[in-house]
Coordinates of C-alpha atoms in Angstrom, one line a residue:
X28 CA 6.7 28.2 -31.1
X29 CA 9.2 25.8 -32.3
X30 CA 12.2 24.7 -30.0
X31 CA 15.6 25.4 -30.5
X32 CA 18.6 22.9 -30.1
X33 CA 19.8 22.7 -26.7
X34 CA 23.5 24.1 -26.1
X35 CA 26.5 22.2 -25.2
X36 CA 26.3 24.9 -22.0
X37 CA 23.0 23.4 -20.8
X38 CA 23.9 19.9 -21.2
X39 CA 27.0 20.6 -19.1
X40 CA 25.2 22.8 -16.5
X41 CA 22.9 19.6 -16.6
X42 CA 25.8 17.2 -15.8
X43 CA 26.9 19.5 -13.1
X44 CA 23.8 19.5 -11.3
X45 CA 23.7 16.1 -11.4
X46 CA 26.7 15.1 -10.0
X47 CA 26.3 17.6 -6.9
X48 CA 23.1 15.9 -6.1
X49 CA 23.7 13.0 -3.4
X50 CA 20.5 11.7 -2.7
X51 CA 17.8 10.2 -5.4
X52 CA 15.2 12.9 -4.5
X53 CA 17.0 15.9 -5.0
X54 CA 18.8 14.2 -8.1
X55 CA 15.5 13.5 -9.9
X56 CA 14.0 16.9 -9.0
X57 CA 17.4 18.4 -10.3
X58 CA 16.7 16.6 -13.6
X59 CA 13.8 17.4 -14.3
X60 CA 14.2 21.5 -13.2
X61 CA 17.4 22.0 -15.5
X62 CA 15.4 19.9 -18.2
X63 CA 12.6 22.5 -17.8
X64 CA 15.0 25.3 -18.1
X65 CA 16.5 24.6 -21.6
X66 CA 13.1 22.6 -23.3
X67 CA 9.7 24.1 -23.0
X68 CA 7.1 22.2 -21.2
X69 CA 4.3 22.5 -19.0
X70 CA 5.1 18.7 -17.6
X71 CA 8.1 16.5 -17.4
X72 CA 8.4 12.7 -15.6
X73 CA 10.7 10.2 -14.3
X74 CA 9.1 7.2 -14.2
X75 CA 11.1 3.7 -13.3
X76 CA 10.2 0.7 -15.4
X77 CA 8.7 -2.2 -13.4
X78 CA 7.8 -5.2 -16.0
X79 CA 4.2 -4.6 -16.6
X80 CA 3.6 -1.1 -15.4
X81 CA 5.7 2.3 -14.8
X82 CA 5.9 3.6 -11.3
X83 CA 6.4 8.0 -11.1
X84 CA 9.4 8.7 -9.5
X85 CA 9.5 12.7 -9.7
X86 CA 7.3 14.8 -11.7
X87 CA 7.0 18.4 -12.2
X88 CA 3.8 20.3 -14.1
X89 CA 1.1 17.4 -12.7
X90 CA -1.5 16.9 -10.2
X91 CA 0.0 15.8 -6.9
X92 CA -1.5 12.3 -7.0
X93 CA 0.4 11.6 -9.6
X94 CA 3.2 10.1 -7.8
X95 CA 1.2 8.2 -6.0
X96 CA -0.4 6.2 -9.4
X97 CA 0.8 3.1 -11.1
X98 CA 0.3 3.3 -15.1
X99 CA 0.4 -0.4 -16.3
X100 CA 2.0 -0.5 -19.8
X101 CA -0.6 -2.4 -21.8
X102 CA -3.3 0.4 -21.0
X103 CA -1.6 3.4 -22.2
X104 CA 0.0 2.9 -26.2
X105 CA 2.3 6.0 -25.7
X106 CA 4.0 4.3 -22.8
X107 CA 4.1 1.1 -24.9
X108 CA 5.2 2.6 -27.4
X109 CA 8.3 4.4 -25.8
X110 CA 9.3 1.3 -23.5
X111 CA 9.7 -0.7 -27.0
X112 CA 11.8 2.0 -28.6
X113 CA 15.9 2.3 -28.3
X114 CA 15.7 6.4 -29.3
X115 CA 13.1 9.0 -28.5
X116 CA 10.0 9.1 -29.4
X117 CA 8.3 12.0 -30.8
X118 CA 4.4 11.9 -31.5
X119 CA 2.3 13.8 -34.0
X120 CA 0.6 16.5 -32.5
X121 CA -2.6 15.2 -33.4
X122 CA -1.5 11.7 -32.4
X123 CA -4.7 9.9 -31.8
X124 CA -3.8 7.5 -28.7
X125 CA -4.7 8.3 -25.9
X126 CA -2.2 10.7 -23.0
X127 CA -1.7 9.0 -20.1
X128 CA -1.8 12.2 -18.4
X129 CA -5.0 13.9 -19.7
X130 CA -6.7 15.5 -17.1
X131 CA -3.2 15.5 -14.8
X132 CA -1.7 18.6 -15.9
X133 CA -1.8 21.6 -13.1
X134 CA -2.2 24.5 -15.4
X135 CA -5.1 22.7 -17.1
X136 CA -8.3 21.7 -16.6
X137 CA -10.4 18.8 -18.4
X138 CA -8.8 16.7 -21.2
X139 CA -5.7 17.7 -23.1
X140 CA -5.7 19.6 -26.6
X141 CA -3.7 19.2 -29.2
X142 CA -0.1 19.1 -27.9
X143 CA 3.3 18.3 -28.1
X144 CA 4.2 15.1 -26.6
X145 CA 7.9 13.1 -26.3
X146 CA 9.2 10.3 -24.2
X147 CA 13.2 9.2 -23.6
X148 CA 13.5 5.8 -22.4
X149 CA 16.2 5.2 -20.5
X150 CA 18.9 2.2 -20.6
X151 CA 21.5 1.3 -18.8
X152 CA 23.8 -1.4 -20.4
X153 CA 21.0 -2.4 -22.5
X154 CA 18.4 -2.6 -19.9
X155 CA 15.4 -0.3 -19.5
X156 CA 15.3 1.2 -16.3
X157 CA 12.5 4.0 -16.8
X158 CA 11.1 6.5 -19.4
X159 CA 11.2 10.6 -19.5
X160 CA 8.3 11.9 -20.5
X161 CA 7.8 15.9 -21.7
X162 CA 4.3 17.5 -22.9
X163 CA 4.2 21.0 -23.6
X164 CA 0.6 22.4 -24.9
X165 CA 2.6 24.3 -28.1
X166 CA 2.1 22.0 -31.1
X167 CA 5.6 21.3 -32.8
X168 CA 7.7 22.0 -29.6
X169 CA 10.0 19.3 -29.9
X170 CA 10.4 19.0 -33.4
X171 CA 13.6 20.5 -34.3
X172 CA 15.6 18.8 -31.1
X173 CA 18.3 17.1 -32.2
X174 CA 18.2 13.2 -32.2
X175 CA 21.6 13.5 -30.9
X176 CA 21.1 16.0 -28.1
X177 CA 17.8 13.9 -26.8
X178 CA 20.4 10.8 -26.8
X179 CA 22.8 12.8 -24.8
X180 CA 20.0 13.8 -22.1
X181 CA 18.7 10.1 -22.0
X182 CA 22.1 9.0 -21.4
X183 CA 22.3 11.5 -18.0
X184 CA 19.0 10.5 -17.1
X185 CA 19.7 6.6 -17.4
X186 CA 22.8 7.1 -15.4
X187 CA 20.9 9.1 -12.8
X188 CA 18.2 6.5 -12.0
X189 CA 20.8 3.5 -12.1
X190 CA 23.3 5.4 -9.5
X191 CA 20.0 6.0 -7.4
X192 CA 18.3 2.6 -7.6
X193 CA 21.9 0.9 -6.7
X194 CA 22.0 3.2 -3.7
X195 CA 18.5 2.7 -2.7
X196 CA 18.7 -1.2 -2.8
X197 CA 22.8 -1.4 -1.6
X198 CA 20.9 0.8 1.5
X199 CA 18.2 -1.8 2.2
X200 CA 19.9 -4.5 2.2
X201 CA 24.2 -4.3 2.3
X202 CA 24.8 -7.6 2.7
X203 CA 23.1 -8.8 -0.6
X204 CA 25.0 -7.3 -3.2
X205 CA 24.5 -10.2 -5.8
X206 CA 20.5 -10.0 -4.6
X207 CA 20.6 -6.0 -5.6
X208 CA 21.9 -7.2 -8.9
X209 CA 19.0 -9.1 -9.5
X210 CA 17.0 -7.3 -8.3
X211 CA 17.7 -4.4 -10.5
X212 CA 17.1 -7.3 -13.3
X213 CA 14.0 -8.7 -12.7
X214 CA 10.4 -7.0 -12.1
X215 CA 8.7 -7.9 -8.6
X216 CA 5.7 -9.8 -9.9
X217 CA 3.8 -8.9 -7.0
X218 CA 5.1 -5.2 -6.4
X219 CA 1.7 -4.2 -7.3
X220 CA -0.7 -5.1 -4.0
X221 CA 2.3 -5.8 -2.0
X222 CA 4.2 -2.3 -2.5
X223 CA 4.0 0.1 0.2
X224 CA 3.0 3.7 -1.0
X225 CA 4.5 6.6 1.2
X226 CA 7.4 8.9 1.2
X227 CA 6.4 10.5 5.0
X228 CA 8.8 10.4 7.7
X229 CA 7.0 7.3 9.4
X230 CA 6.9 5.1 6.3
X231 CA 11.0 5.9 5.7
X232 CA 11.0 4.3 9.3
X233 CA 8.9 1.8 8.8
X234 CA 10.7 0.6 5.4
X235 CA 14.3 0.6 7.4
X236 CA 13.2 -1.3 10.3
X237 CA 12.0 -4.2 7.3
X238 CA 15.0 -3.7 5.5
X239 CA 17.1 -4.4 8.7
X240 CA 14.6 -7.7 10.1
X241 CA 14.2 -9.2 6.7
X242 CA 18.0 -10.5 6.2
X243 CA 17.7 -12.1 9.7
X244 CA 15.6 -15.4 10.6
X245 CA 14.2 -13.3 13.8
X246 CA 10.2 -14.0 14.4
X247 CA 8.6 -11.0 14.2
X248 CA 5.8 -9.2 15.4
X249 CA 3.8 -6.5 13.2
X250 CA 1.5 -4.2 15.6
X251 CA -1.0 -1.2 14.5
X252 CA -4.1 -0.1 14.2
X253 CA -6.5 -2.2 11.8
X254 CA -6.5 -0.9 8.3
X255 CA -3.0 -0.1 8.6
X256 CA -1.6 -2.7 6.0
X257 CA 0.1 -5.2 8.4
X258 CA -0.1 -7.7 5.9
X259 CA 1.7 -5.8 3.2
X260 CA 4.7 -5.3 5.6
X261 CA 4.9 -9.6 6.8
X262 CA 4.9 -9.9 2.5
X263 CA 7.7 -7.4 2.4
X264 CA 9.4 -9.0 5.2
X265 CA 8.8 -12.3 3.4
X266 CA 10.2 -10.6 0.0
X267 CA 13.4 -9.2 1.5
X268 CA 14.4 -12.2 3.3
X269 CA 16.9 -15.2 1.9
X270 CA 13.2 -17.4 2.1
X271 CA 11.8 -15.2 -0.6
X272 CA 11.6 -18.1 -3.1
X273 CA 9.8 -20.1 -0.6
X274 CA 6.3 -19.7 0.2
X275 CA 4.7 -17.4 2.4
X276 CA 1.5 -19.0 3.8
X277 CA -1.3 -17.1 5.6
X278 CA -3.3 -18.0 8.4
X279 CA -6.0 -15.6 9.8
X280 CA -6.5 -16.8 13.3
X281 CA -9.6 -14.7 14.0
X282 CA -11.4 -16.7 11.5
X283 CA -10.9 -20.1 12.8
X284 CA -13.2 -22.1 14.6
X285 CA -11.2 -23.4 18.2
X286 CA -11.6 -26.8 17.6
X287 CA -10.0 -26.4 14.1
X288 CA -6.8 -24.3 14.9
X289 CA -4.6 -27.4 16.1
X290 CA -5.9 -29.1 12.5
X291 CA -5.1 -25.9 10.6
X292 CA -1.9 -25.4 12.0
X293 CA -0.7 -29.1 12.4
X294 CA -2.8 -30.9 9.9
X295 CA -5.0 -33.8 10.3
X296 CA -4.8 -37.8 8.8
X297 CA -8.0 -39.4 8.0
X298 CA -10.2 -40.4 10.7
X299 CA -9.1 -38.0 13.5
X300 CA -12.1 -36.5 14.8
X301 CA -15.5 -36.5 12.8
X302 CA -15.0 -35.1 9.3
X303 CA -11.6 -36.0 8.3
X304 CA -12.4 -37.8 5.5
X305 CA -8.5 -37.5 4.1
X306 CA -5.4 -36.7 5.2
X307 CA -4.7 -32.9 5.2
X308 CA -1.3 -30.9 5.6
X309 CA -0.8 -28.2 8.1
X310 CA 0.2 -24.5 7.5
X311 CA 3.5 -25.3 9.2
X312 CA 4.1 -28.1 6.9
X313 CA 2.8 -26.0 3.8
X314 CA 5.5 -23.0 5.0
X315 CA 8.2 -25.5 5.5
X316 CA 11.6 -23.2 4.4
X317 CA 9.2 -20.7 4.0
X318 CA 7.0 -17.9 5.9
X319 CA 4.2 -18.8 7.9
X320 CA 2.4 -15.4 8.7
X321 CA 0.1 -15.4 11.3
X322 CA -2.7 -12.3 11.6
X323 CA -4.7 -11.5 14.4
X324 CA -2.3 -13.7 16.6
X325 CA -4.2 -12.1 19.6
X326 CA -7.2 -13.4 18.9
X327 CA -6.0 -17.0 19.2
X328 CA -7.3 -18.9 22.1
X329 CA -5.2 -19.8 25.4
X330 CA -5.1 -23.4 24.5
X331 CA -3.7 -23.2 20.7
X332 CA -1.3 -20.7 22.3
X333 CA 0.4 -23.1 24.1
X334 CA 0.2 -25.9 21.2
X335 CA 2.0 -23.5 18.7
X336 CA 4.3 -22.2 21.7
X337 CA 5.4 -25.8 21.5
X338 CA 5.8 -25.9 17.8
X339 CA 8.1 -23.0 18.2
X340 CA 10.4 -24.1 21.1
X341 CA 11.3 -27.6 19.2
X342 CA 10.2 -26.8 15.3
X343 CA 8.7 -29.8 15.6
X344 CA 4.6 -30.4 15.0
X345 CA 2.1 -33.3 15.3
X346 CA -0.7 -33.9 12.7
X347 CA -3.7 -34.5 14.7
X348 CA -4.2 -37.8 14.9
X349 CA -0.9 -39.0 14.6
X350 CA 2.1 -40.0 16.8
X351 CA 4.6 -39.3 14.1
X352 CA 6.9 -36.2 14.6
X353 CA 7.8 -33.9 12.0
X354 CA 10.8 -31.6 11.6
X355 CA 10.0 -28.3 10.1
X356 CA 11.9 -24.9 9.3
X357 CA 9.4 -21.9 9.6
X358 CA 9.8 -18.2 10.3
X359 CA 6.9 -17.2 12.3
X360 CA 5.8 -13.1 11.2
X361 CA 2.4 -12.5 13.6
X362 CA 0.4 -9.8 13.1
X363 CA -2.2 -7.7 15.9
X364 CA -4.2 -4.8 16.7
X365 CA -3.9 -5.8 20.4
X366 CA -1.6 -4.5 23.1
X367 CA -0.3 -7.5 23.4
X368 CA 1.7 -6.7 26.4
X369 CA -1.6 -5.9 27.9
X370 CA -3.0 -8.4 27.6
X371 CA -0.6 -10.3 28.6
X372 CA -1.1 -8.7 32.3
X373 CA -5.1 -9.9 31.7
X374 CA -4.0 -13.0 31.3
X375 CA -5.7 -13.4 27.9
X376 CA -2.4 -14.5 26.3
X377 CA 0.9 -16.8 27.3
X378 CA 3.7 -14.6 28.1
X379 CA 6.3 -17.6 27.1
X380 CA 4.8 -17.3 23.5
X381 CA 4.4 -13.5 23.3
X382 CA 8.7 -13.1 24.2
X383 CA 8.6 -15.9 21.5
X384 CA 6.9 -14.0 18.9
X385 CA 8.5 -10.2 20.0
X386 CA 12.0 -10.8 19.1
X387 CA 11.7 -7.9 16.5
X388 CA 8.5 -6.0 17.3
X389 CA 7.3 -3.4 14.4
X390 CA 4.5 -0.6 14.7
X391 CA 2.7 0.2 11.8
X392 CA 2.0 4.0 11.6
X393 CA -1.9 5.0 11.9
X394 CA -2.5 7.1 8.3
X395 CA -2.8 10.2 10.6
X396 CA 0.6 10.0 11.6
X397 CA 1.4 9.5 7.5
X398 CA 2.1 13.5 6.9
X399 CA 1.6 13.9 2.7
X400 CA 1.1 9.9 2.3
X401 CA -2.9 10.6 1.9
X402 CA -2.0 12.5 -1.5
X403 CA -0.2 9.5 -3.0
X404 CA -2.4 6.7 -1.7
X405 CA -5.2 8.5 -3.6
X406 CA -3.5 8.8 -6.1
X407 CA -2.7 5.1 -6.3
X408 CA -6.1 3.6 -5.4
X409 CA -7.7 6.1 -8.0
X410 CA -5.5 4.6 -10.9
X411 CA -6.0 0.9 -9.4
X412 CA -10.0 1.8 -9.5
X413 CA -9.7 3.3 -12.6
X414 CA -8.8 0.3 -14.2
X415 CA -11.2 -2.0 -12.3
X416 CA -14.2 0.1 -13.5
X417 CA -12.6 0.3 -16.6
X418 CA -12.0 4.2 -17.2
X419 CA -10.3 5.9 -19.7
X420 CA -8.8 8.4 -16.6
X421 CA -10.3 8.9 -13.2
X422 CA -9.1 12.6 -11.7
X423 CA -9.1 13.6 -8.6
X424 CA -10.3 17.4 -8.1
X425 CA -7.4 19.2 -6.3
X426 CA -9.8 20.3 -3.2
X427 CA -10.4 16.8 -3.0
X428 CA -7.0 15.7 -2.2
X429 CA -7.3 18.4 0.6
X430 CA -10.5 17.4 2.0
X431 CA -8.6 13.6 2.1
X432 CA -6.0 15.1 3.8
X433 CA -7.9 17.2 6.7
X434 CA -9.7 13.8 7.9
X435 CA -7.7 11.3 10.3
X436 CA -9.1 8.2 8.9
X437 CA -10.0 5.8 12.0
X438 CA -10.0 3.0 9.5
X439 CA -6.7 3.8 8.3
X440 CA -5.3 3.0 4.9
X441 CA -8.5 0.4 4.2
X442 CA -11.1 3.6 5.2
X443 CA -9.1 5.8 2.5
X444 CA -9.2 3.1 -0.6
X445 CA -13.2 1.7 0.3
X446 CA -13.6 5.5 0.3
X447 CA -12.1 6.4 -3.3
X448 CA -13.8 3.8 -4.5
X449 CA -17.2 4.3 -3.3
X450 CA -16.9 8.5 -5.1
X451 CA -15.1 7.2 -8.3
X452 CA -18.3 5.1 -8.3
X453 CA -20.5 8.1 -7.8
X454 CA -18.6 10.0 -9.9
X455 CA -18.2 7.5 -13.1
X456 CA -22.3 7.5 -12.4
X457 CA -22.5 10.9 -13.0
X458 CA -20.2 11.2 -15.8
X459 CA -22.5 8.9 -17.5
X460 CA -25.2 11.1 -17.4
X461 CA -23.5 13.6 -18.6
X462 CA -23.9 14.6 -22.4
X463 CA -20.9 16.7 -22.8
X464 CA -18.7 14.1 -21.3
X465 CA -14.8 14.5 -22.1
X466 CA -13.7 11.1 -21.4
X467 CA -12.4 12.0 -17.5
X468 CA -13.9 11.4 -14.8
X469 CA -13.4 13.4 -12.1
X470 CA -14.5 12.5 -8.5
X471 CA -15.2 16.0 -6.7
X472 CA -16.1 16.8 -2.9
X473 CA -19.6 16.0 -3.4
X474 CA -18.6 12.5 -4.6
X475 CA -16.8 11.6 -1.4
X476 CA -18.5 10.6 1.8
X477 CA -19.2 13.0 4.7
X478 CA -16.3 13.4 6.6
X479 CA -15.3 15.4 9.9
X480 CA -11.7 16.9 9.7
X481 CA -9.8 16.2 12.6
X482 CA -6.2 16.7 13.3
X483 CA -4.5 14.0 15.6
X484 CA -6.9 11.7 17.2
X485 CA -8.7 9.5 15.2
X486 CA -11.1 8.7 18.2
X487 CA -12.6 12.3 18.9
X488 CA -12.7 13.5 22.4
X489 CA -12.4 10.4 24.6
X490 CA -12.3 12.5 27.8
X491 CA -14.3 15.1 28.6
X492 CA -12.7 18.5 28.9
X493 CA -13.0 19.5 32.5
X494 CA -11.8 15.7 33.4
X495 CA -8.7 15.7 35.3
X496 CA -5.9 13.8 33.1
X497 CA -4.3 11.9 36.5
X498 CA -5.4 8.3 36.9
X499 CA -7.2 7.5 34.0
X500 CA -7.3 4.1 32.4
X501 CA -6.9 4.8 28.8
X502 CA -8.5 0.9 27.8
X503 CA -11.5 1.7 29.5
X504 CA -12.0 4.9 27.5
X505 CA -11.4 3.3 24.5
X506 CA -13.5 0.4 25.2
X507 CA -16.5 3.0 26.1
X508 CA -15.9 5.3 22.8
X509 CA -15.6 1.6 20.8
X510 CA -18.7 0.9 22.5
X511 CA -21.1 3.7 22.1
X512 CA -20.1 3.8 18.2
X513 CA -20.7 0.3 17.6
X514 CA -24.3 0.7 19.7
X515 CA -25.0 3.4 17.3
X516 CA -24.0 2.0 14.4
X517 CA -26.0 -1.6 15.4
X518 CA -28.6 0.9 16.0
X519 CA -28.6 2.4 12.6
X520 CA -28.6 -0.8 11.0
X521 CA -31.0 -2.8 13.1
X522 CA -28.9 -5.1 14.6
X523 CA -27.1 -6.7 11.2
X524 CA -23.2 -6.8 12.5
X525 CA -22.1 -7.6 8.4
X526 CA -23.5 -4.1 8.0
X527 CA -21.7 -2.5 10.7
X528 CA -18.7 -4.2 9.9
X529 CA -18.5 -3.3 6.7
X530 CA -19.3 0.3 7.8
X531 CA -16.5 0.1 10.1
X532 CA -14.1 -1.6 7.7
X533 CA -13.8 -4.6 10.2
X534 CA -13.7 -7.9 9.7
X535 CA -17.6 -9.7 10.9
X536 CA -15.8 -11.8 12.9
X537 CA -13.0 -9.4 14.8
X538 CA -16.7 -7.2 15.2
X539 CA -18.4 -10.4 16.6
X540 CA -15.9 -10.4 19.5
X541 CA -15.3 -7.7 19.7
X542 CA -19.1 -6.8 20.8
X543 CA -18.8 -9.9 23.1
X544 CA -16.0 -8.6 24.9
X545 CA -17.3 -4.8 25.1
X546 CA -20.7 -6.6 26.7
X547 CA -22.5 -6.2 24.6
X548 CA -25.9 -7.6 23.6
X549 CA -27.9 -7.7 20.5
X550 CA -31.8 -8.7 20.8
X551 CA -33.1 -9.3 17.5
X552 CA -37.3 -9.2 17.0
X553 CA -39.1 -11.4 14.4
X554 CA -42.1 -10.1 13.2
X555 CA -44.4 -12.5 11.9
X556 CA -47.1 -11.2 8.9
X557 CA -50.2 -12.6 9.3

């Protein structure tokens, strides 16, 4: 079948539907449906040019996860290819680079035939702002399309993304309309592990509530579950604000030693305690204009708590071992996992500091509470796996996005990407030994660990059913649950805590006090071969 050219009627339908649609969702889905109507194709994409790599913005005629992947220019020619070009391109239906999308499309399983493929990249007063991309499995499709008519639907397009992308960004931030300019200009070097994947309810909130902090110089304190990506949201905090081309410097105060936190957050000069050979700058000094992002605040002893409580009241610190005082400009972002206003009450931390440090409090949402986000963070770690284990594709089987999806992942977003990576392991192994191999690997139920769907708790039945829900301290039944898992699992692995940390996608040291402060205790036996 051979495509006719498209009629001035469709092109103005097109334009019409455009310019009722208010939002950037229904605008790209209204694209690509009245594209669809007038151009056969079994798939058609929006994708928004980020530098080095191409992030889906709508898609219609692929696998879910699609959305949810990152496709990184210099690993897919036909990209490459369309991001250099000023006019579409059309490729050879037996073009032999390789489809980005083989093994994506709904209506098809395994690797792509022969096809018809086409991409429209889209400018905007000379800039590239994203590609279209149309595959149809009829050879020849697109042939007789006229270059004119494609130029006339690229132009729509461009317009499209550029209104929405404006919106988005004059949204986030109103007050920075020269930074939206910019912004629209330059690629975000580190969009790639710092970007938050998720288009639920919860995430919109999330993303708003760092949109509204991150103009301000308010501290700011980032709570949630661990495994939830706390970090990500202090580096988007960090991004947004004016002190973006400052640095942000990280300090995990779980890991620190207690007679080294005043050093690592002060510095030190040469002789002060045993050791200091040289002179050695502080985080606060290294974040000076900057960010200084503390995680795991809650684990930081009472007495550094009232050192840095200091070193916030006056912005002024003390190098250890020395009398001088120095000035410093810092935005504090802390990070916990704590109930922090609970443990306040125990007395395990300052109350001064903690109204310090909760001038603009954020929750991070537990996964479970992420409805539809599970799709696209699959999607995303199984193209950011693909590429470390150096893949051609790497599929994920559509029951497998729903067995994802039914589990309420404890360990949060951390759980879900150890997880993909541990089946696209098993999978790619598999592949291997397969003769009839296609070239795409596809990770399927069996490849995934064993997981028991649960709908909204992620901590099973904490409370027996016939026990009567009226006076019950909900720490102490989360401390027991915490505690008979990590017996079993110290069980399970005879007594190595790296094991069961890693099983429990904790950090050895959060799991080492963690097991102190639950009680409990680990005997370990030597036995001695004779």
């Amino acid at each position: 079948m051979v495509m006719k050219d498209i009629s001035s009627t469709a092109l103005i339908e097109l334009s019409i539907d455009l310019a009722k649609s208010l939002n950037s969702l229904s605008r790209f889905d209204s694209l690509l449906s009245t594209i669809r109507k007038t151009i056969t194709c079994e798939a058609v994409a929006l994708l928004a040019y980020k530098g080095d790599y191409l992030v889906p913005l709508a898609q219609q005629g692929l696998s879910r996860d699609t959305l949810g992947r990152r496709f990184y220019i210099v690993e897919h020619p036909r990209f490459a290819e369309i991001c250099l070009s000023n006019k579409a391109v059309r490729f050879a239906s037996n073009c032999p680079l390789p489809d980005p999308y083989d093994g994506l499309l709904i209506d098809r399983e395994g690797d792509l035939p022969v096809h018809s493929c086409m991409g429209l990249p889209l400018y905007f007063e000379d800039k590239l702002l994203g590609v279209l991309t149309l595959d149809s499995l009829s050879p020849h499709v697109f042939d007789d399309i006229a270059e004119r008519t494609l130029e006339v639907i690229a132009a729509m397009a461009a317009v499209s993304l550029n209104t929405a992308l404006t919106l988005e960004l004059l949204e986030s931030n109103v007050q920075h309309s020269q930074q939206v300019v910019a912004a629209l200009s330059q690629p975000n070097v580190m969009a790639e592990q710092n970007e938050l994947i998720g288009q639920s309810t919860a995430m919109a909130k999330l993303k708003q509530e760092i949109s509204l902090v991150a103009s301000s110089e308010f501290n700011v304190l980032i709570e949630g579950e661990s495994g939830v990506g706390k970090e990500l949201v202090a580096h988007n905090i960090h991004q947004q604000s004016a002190r973006a081309k400052s640095p942000l410097v990280y300090l995990n105060c779980a890991a620190l030693p207690e007679n080294l936190i005043e050093s690592e957050l002060f510095g030190h000069v040469k002789g002060a305690f045993t050791g200091a050979e040289k002179d050695r700058a502080g985080k606060f000094v290294i974040a000076d204009s900057g960010t200084l992002f503390l995680d795991e605040i809650g684990e930081l002893p009472l007495g550094a708590q009232s050192k840095l409580l200091r070193a916030l009241q006056s912005n002024e610190i003390q190098a250890v071992g020395q009398d001088k005082v120095i000035n410093v400009d810092v935005r504090i972002v802390a990070a916990t996992n704590r109930d922090l206003a609970l443990e306040v009450e125990k007395g395990r931390f300052r109350a001064d500091l903690y109204h310090r440090l909760n001038v603009f409090p954020i929750t991070v949402p537990p996964l479970r509470k992420r409805q539809g986000d599970i799709v696209l963070l699959s999607g995303f770690f199984a193209e950011k796996t693909k590429r470390k284990l150096g893949l051609n594709q790497l599929k994920l089987a559509p029951d497998v996005l729903d067995y994802l999806s039914s589990y309420a992942w404890p360990g949060n977003v951390r759980e879900l990407e150890h997880s993909i990576s541990r089946a696209a392991l098993k999978a790619s192994a598999r592949y291997q030994n397969n003769s009839e191999a296609t070239g795409i690997v596809r990770i399927e139920v069996t490849d995934c660990d064993q997981l028991n769907p649960t709908n909204d708790s992620s901590y099973g039945e904490l409370v027996t059913p016939n026990e009567p829900l009226t006076n019950l301290n909900l720490r102490q039944h989360i401390d027991d649950y915490q505690r008979k898992l990590i017996l079993r699992m110290l069980q399970d692995e005879q007594g190595n805590v790296s094991a069961c940390a890693k099983r429990l996608s904790l950090d050895r040291a959060n799991l080492s006090r963690l097991i102190k402060r639950l009680g409990i205790h680990i005997n370990k036996v030597v036995n001695v071969k004779r």
